[in-house]
Tab-separated table of C-alpha atoms and ligand atoms in Angstrom:
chain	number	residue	atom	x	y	z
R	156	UNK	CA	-32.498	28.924	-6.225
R	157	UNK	CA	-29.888	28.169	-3.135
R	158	UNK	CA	-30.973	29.055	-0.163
R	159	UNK	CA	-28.904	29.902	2.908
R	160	UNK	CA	-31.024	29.739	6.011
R	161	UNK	CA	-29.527	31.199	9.626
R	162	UNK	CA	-30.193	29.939	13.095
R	163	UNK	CA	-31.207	26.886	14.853
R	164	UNK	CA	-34.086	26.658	16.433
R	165	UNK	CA	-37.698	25.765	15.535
R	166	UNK	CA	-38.211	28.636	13.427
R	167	UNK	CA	-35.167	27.942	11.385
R	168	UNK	CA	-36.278	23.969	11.043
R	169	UNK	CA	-39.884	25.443	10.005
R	170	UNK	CA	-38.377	27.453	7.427
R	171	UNK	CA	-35.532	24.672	6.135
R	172	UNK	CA	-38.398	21.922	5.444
R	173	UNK	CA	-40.965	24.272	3.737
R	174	UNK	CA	-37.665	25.658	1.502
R	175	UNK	CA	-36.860	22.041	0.780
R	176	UNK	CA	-40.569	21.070	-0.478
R	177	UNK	CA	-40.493	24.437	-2.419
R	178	UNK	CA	-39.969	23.028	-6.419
R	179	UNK	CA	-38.077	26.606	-6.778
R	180	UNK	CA	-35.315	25.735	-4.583
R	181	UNK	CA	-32.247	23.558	-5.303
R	182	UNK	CA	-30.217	23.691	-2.351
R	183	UNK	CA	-31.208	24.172	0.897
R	184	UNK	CA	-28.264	25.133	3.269
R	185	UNK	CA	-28.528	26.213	7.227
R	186	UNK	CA	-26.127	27.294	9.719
R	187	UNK	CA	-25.171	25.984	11.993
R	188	UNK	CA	-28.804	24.230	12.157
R	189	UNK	CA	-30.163	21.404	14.290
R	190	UNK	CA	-30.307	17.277	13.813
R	191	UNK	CA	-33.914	18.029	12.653
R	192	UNK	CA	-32.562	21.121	9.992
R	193	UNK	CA	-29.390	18.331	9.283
R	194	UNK	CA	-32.157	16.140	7.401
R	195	UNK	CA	-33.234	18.753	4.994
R	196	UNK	CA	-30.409	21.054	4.495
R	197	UNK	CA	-26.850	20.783	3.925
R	198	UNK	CA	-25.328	21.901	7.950
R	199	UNK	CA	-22.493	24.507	8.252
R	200	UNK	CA	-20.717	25.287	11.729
R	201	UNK	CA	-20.322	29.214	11.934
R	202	UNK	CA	-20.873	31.573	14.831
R	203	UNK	CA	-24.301	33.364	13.341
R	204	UNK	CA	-23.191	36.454	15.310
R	205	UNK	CA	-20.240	36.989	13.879
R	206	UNK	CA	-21.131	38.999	10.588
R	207	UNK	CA	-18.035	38.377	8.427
R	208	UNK	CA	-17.892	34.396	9.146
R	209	UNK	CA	-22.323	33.918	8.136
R	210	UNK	CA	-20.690	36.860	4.886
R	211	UNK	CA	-18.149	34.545	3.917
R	212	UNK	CA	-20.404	31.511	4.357
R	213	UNK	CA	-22.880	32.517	1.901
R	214	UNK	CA	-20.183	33.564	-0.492
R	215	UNK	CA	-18.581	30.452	-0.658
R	216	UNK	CA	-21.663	28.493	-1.604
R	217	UNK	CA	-22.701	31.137	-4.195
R	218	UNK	CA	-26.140	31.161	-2.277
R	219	UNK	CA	-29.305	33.336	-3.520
R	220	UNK	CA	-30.582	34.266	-0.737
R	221	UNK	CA	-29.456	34.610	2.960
R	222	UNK	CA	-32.917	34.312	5.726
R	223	UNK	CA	-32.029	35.261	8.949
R	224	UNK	CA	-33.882	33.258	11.851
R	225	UNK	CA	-33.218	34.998	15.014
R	226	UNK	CA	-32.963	38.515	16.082
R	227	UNK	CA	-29.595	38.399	17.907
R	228	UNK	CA	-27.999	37.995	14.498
R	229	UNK	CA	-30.247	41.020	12.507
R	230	UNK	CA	-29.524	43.321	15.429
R	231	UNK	CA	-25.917	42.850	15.233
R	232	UNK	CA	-26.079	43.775	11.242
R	233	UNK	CA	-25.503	40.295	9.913
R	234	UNK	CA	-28.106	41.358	6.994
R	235	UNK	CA	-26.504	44.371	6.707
R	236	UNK	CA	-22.784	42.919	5.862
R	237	UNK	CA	-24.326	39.883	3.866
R	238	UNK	CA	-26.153	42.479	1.287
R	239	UNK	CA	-22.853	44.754	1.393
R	240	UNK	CA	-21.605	41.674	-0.263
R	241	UNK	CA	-23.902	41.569	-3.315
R	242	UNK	CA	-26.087	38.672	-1.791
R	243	UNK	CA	-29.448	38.982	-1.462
R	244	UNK	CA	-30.844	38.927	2.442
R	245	UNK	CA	-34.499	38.520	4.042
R	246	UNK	CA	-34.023	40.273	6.927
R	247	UNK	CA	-33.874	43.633	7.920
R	248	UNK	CA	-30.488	45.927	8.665
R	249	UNK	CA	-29.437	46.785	12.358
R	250	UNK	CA	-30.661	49.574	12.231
R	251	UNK	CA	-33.971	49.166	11.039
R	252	UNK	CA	-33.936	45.721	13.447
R	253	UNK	CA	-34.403	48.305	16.648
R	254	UNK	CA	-37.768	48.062	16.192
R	255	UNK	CA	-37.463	44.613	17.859
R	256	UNK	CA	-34.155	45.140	19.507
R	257	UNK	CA	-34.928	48.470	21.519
R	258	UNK	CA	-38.859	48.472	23.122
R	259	UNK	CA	-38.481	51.930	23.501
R	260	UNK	CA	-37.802	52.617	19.798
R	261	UNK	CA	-40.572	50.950	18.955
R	262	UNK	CA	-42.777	52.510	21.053
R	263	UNK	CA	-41.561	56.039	19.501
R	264	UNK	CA	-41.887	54.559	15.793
R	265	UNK	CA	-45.529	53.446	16.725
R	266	UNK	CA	-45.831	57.410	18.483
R	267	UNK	CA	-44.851	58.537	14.952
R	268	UNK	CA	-46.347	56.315	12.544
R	269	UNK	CA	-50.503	56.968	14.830
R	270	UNK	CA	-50.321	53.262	15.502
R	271	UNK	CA	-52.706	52.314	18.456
R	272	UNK	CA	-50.262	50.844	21.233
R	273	UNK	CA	-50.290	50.625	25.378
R	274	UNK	CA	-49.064	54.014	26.862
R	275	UNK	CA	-45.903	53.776	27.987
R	276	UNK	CA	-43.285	55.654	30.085
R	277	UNK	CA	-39.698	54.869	29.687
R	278	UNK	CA	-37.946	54.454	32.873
R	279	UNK	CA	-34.227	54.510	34.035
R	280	UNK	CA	-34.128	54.912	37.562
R	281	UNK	CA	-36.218	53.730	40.760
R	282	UNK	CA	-38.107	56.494	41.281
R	283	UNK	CA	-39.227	56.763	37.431
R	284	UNK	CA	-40.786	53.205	37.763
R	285	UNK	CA	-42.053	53.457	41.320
R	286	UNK	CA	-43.941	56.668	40.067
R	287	UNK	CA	-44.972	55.071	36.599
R	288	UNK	CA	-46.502	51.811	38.289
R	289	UNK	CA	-48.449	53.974	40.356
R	290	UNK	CA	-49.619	56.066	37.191
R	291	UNK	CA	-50.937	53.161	35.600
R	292	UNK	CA	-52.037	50.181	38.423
R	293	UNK	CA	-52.468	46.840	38.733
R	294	UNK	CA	-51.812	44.879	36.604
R	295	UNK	CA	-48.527	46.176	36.163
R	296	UNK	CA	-46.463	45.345	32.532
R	297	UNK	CA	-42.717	45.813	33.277
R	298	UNK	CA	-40.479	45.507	29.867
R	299	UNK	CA	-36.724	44.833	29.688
R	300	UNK	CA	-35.869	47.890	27.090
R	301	UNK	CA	-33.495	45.405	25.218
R	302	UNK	CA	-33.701	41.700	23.763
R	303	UNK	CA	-34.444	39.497	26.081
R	304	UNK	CA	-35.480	36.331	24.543
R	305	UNK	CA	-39.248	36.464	25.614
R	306	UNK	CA	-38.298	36.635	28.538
R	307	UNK	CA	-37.585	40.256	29.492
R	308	UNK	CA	-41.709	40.844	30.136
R	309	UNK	CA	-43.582	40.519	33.595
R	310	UNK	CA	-47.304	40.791	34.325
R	311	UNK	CA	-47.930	40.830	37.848
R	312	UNK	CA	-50.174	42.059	40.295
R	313	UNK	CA	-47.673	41.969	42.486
R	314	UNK	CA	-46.379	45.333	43.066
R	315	UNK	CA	-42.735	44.173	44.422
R	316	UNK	CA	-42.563	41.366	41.369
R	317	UNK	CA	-42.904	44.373	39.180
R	318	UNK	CA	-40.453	46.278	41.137
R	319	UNK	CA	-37.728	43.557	41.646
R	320	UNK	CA	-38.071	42.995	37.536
R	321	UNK	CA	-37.157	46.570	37.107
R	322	UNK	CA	-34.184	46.352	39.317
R	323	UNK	CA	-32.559	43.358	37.032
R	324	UNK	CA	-32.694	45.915	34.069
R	325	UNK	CA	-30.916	48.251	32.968
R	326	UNK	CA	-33.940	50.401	31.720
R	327	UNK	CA	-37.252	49.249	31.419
R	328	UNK	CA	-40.843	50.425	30.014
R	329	UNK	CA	-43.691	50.648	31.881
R	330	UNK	CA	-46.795	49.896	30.493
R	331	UNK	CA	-50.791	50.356	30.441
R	332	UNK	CA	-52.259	46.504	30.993
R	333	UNK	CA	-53.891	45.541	27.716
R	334	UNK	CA	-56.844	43.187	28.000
R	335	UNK	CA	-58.792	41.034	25.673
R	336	UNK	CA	-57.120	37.667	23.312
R	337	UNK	CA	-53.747	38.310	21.720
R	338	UNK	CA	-52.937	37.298	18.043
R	339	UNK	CA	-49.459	37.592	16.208
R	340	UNK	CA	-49.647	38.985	12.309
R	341	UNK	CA	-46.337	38.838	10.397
R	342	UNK	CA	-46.275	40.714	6.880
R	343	UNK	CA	-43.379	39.861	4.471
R	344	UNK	CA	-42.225	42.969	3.305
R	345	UNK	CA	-39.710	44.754	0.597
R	346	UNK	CA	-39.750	48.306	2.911
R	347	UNK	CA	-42.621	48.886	0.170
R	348	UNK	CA	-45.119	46.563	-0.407
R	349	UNK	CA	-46.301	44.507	2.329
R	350	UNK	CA	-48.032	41.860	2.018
R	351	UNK	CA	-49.897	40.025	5.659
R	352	UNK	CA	-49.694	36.326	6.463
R	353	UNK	CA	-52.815	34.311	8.034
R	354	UNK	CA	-53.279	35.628	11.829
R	355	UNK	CA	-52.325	32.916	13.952
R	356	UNK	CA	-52.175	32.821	18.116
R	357	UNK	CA	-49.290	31.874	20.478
R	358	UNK	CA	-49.431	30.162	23.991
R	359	UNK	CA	-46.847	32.483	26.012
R	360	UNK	CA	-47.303	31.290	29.500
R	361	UNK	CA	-45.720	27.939	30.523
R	362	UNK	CA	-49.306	26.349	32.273
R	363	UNK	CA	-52.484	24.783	31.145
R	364	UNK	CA	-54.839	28.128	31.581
R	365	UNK	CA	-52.289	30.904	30.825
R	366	UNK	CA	-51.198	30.206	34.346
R	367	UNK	CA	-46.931	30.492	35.346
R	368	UNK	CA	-43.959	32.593	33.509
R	369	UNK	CA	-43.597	33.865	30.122
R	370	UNK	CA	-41.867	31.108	27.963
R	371	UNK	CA	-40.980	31.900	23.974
R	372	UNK	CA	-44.033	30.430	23.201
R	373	UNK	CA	-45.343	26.876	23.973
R	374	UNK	CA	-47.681	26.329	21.031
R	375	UNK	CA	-49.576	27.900	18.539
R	376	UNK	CA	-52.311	27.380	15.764
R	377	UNK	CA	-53.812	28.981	12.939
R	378	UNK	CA	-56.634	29.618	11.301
R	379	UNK	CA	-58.693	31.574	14.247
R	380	UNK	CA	-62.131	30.709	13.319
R	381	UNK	CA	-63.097	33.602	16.524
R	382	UNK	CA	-61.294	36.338	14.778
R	383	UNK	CA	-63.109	39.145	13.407
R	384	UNK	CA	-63.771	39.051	9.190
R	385	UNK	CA	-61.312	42.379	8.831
R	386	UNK	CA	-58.366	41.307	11.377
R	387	UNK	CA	-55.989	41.439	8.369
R	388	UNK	CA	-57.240	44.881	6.513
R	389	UNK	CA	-57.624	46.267	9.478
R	390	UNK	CA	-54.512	45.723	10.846
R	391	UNK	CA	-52.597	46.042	7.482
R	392	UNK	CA	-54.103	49.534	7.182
R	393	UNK	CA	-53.896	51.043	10.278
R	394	UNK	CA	-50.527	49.835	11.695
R	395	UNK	CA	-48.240	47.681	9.382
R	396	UNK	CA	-48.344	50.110	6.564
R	397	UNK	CA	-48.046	52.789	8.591
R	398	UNK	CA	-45.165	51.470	10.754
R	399	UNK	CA	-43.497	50.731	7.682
R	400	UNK	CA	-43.588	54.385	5.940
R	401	UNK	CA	-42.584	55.763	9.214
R	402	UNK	CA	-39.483	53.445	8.989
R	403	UNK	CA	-38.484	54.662	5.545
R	404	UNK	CA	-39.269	58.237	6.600
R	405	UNK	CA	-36.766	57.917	9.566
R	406	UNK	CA	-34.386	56.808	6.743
R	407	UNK	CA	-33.989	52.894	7.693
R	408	UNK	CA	-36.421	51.463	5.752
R	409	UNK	CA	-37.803	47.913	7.347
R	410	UNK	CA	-37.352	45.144	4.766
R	411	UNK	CA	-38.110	41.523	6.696
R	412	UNK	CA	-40.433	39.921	7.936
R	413	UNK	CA	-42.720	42.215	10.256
R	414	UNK	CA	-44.121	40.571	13.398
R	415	UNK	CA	-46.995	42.475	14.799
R	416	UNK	CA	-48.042	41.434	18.274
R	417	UNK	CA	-51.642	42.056	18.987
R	418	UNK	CA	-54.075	42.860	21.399
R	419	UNK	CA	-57.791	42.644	20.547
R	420	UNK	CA	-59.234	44.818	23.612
R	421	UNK	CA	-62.523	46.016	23.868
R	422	UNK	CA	-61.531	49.512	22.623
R	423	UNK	CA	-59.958	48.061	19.652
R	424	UNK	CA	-56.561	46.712	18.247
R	425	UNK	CA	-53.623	47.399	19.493
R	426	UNK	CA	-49.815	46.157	19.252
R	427	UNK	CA	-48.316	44.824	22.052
R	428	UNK	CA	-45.084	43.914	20.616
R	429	UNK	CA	-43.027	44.236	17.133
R	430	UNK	CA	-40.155	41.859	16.306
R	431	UNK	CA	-38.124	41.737	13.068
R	432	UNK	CA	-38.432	38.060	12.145
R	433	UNK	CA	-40.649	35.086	12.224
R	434	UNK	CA	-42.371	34.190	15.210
R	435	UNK	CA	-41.379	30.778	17.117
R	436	UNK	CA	-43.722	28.553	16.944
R	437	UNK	CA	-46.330	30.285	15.140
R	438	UNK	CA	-44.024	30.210	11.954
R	439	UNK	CA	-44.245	26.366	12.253
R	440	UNK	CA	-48.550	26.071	12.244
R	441	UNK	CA	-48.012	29.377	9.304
R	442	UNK	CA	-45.502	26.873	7.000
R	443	UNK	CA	-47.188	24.185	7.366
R	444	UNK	CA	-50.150	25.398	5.605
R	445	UNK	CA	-48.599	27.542	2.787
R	446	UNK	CA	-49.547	26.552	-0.521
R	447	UNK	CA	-47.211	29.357	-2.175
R	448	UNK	CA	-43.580	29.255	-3.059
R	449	UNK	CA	-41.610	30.116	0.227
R	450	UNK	CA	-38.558	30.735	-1.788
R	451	UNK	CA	-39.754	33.362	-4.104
R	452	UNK	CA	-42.104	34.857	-1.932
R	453	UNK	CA	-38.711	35.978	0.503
R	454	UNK	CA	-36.438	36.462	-2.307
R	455	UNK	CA	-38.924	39.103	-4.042
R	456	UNK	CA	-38.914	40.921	-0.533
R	457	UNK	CA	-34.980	40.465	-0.260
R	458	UNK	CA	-34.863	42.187	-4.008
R	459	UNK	CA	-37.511	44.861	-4.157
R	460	UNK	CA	-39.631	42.841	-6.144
R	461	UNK	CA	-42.758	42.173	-3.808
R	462	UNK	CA	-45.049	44.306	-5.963
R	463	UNK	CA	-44.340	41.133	-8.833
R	464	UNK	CA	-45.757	38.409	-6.372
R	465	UNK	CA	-49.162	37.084	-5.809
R	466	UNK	CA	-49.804	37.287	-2.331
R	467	UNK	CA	-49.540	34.162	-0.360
R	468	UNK	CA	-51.770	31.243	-0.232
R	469	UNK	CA	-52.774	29.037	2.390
R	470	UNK	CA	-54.541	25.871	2.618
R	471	UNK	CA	-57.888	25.909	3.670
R	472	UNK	CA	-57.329	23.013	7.110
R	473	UNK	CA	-55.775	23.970	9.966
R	474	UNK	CA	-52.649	23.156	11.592
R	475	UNK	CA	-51.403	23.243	15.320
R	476	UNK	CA	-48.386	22.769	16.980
R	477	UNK	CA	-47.744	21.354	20.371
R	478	UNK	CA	-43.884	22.521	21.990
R	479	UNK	CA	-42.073	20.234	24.269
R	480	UNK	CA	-40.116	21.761	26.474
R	481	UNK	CA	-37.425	20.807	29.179
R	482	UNK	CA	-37.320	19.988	32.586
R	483	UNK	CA	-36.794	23.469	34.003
R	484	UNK	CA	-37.663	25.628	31.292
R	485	UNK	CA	-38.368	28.198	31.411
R	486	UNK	CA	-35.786	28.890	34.298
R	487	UNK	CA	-32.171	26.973	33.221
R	488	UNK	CA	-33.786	23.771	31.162
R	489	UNK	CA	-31.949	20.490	31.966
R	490	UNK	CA	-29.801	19.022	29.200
R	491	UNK	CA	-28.372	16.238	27.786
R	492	UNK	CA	-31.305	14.054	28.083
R	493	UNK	CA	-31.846	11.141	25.187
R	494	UNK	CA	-35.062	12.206	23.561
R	495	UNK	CA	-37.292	8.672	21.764
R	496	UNK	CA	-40.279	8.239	19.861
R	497	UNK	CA	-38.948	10.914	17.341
R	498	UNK	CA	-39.041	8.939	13.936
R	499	UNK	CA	-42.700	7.267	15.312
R	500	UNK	CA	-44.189	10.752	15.611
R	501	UNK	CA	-42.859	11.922	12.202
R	502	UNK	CA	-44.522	9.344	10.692
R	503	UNK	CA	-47.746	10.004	11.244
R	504	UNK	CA	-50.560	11.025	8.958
R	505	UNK	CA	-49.724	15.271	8.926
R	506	UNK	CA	-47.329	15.378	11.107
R	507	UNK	CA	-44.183	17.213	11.336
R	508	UNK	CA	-41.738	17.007	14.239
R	509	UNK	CA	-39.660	20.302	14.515
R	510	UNK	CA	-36.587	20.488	16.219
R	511	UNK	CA	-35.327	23.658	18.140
R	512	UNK	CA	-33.141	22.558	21.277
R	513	UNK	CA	-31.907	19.229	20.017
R	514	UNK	CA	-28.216	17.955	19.312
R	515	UNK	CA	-27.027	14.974	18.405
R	516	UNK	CA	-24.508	12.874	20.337
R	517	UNK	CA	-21.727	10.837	19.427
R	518	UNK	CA	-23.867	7.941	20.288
R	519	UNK	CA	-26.077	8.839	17.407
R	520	UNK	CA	-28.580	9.236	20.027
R	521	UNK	CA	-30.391	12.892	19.586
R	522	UNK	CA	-30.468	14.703	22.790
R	523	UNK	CA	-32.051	17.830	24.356
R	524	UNK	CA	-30.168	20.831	24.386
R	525	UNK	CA	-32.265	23.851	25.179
R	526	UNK	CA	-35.059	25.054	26.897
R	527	UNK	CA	-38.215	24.554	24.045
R	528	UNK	CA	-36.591	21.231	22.581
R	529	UNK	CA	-39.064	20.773	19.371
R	530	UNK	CA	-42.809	21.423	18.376
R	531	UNK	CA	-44.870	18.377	17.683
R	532	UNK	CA	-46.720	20.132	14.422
R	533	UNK	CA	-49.516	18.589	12.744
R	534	UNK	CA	-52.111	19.696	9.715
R	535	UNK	CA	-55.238	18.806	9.847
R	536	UNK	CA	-59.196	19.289	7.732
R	537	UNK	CA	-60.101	21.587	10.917
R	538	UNK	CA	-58.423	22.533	14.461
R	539	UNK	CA	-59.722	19.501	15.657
R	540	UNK	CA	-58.420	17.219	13.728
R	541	UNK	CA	-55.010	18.696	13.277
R	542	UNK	CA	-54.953	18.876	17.331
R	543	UNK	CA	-55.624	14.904	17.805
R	544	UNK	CA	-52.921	14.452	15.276
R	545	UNK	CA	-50.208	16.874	17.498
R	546	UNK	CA	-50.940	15.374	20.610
R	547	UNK	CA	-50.949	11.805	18.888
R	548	UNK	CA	-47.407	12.688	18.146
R	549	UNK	CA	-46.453	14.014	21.407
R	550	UNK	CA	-47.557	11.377	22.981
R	551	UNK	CA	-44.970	9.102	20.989
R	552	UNK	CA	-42.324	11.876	21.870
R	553	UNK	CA	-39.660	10.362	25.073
R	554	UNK	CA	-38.240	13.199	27.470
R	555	UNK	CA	-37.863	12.703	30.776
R	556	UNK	CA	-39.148	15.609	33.305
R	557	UNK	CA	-40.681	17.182	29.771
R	558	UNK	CA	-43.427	20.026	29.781
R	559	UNK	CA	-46.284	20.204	27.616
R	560	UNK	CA	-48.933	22.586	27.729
R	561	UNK	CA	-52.727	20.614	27.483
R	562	UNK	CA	-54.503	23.463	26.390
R	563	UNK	CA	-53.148	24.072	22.671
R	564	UNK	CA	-55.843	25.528	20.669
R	565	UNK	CA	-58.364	23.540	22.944
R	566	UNK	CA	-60.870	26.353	23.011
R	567	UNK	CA	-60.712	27.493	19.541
R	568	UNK	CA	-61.257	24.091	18.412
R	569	UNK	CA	-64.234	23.202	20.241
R	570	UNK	CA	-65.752	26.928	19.078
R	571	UNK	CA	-64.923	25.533	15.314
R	572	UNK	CA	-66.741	22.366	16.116
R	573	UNK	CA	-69.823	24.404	17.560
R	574	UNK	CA	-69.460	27.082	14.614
J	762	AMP	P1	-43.669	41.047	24.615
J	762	AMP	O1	-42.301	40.482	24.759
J	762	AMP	O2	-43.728	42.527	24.588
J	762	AMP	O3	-44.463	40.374	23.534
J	762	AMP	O4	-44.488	40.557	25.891
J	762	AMP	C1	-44.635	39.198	26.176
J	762	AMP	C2	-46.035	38.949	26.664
J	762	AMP	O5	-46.338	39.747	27.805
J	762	AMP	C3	-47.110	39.315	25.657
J	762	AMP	O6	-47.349	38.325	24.732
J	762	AMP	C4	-48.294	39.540	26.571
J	762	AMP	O7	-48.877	38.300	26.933
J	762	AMP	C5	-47.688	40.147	27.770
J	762	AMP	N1	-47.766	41.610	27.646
J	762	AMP	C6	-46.841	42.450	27.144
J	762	AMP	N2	-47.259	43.723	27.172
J	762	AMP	C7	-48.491	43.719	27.716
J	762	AMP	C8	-49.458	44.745	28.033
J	762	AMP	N3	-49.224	46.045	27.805
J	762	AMP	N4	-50.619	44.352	28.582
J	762	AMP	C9	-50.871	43.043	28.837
J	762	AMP	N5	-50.002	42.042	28.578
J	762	AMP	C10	-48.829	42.360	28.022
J	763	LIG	N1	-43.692	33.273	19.761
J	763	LIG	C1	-43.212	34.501	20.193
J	763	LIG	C2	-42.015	34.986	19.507
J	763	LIG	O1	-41.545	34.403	18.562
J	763	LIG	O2	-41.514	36.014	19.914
């Protein structure tokens, strides 16, 4: 099987490498990809937003199957225009991408579908969010409507933070705070079947402690040995098939990758969040410990065929992995810097050094180029064990003014150990 896989980030590299190790795949192609993605997969310089050009692409190399990485490129159809040209596509349609691409859609899908969620009110002028914040208090949860990177959220007590938020968008939600640990589920699904990866959990905020901004995420792990025994049924039954039939009954069935953002408050479940693609970094910890074929697993789900498929497997260790991020990040992230210790960390026993904002020069140097600038992602027998090994590796990693969150499955770890 050829494999065509778009984007450039983390996520993408994740998904090149675990393609490239899977004995069903021949060719593994990206575009345009990273230096890390360039050492796996064959690179190709198109503009993934631009439908026809990633359409063409794939039809030149006679590729399999398309994966789309990131969401700019589903929401602006790319899936859509590749399928339209007989090749199969992991990834859902534009339309059905809203779920992701439009919070209020989503919220009105989840209305639909009886899938526990925050209230919310919808808000497009001053006076609507002045009057919702007061509805709801402290803490306040202010949403960009449209895709904002992971950035578009605030939580604040701050009543003029929340306010001043609003004013940057064009129209925001408003939300009900949600308490209690978050956890991101993604199900691979065919718009049919769906079938639920391992839970894993995501560091948002860019300090030790959950302390400073929303960042995309600054590290993640997975298994959660705290997790209750039915996390997966539960939440499989009660909101990803759900949200799914709802999607097919508005006529735009969801076919993808479904990324369920979770809440586990003391009243129960509920989702913060959907997207419509892999999550960045959990989808690095996830790959890491599949034990399946990658390739056949999202080529079923591209073809209708996910009823045929075993579901998943995944070893029984652990893996975590540890972002490094710029100088700056997550306001505007310093560039250009010469990034070391790269090959030194790779080499160790487990690990796996993904690259997301990297380049390389003309130097043959590899330098930073975005905001998260790789994950440091290690497998281990237990959290423990696969955290010494990410930090070993960061550790080896060179970036001046680089940030690096401490705290990276630190507490789950030590409950492991005590469990
Ligand atoms: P989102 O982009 O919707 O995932 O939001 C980013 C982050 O903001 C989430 O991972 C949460 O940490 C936080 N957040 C979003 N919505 C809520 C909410 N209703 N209550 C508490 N925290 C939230
Ligand atoms: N890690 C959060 C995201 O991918 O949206």
């Amino acid at each position: 099987m050829k494999i065509l896989v778009i984007g450039s980030g983390g996520r993408e590299h994740a998904l090149a490498l675990a393609m490239a190790r899977d004995p069903s795949v021949t060719q593994v192609h990206a575009a345009p990809g990273n230096p890390g993605i360039g050492a796996v997969a064959t690179l190709h310089p198109v503009d993934i937003d631009d439908r026809t050009q990633v359409a063409s692409l794939a039809e030149s190399l006679a590729v399999d199957l398309v994966v789309v990485g990131p969401e700019a490129p589903l929401v602006a159809g790319v899936a859509d225009v590749v399928r339209a040209a007989g090749i199969a596509c992991f990834g859902p349609g534009a339309a059905a991408a809203q779920i992701e691409g439009s919070k209020w859609f989503a919220k009105d899908v989840m209305a639909s579908a009886g899938v526990p969620t925050a209230m919310a009110h919808v808000c497009d002028t001053e006076e609507q969010v002045v009057a919702a914040l007061d509805a709801f208090g402290a803490p306040y949860v202010v949403k960009d409507d449209g895709l904002a990177a992971g950035k578009g959220v605030v939580v604040t007590r701050d009543r003029e933070v929340a306010l001043e938020h609003a004013r940057g968008c064009r129209r925001v939600v408003v939300e009900e705070h949600l308490d209690g640990p978050e956890v991101s589920l993604f199900a691979v699904t065919d718009g049919q079947t769906v079938l639920p990866l391992q839970p894993v959990q995501d560091f948002k905020r860019i300090g030790d402690g959950d302390t400073g901004p929303n960042t995309g995420g600054m590290g993640a792990y997975t298994p959660l040995p705290w997790a209750p025994a039915d996390l997966v049924a539960d939440v499989h039954e009660r909101v990803l098939v759900p949200t799914v039939r709802e999607m097919e009954r508005r006529g735009v069935p969801f076919t993808g990758l479904l990324y369920a953002g979770l809440a586990l408050t003391s009243r129960g479940v509920r989702v913060i969040e959907f997207n419509a693609r892999f999550g960045d970094p959990e989808t690095q910890v996830l790959l890491a410990l599949l034990d399946s074929s990658l390739g056949t697993l999202l080529h079923s789900a591209a073809t209708g065929r996910l009823h045929e498929v075993a579901p998943p497997r995944f070893s029984p260790g652990a893996a975590v992995a540890v972002v490094v991020a710029a100088q700056g990040y997550p306001g505007t992230p310093r560039a250009g810097d010469v990034i070391g210790g790269l090959d030194a960390a790779d080499a160790l026993e487990g690990v796996d050094v993904i690259h997301a904002g990297t380049t390389s020069a003309d130097d043959g140097s590899v330098r930073s180029s975005g905001g998260r600038v790789l994950a440091v992602t290690a497998r281990g027998t237990d959290l423990a064990q696969a955290r010494e090994r990410a930090y070993a590796g960061v550790a080896l990693v060179d970036l001046p003014g680089s940030q690096v969150r401490t705290d990276i499955a630190l507490r789950a770890a030590e409950q492991d150990g005590a469990g």
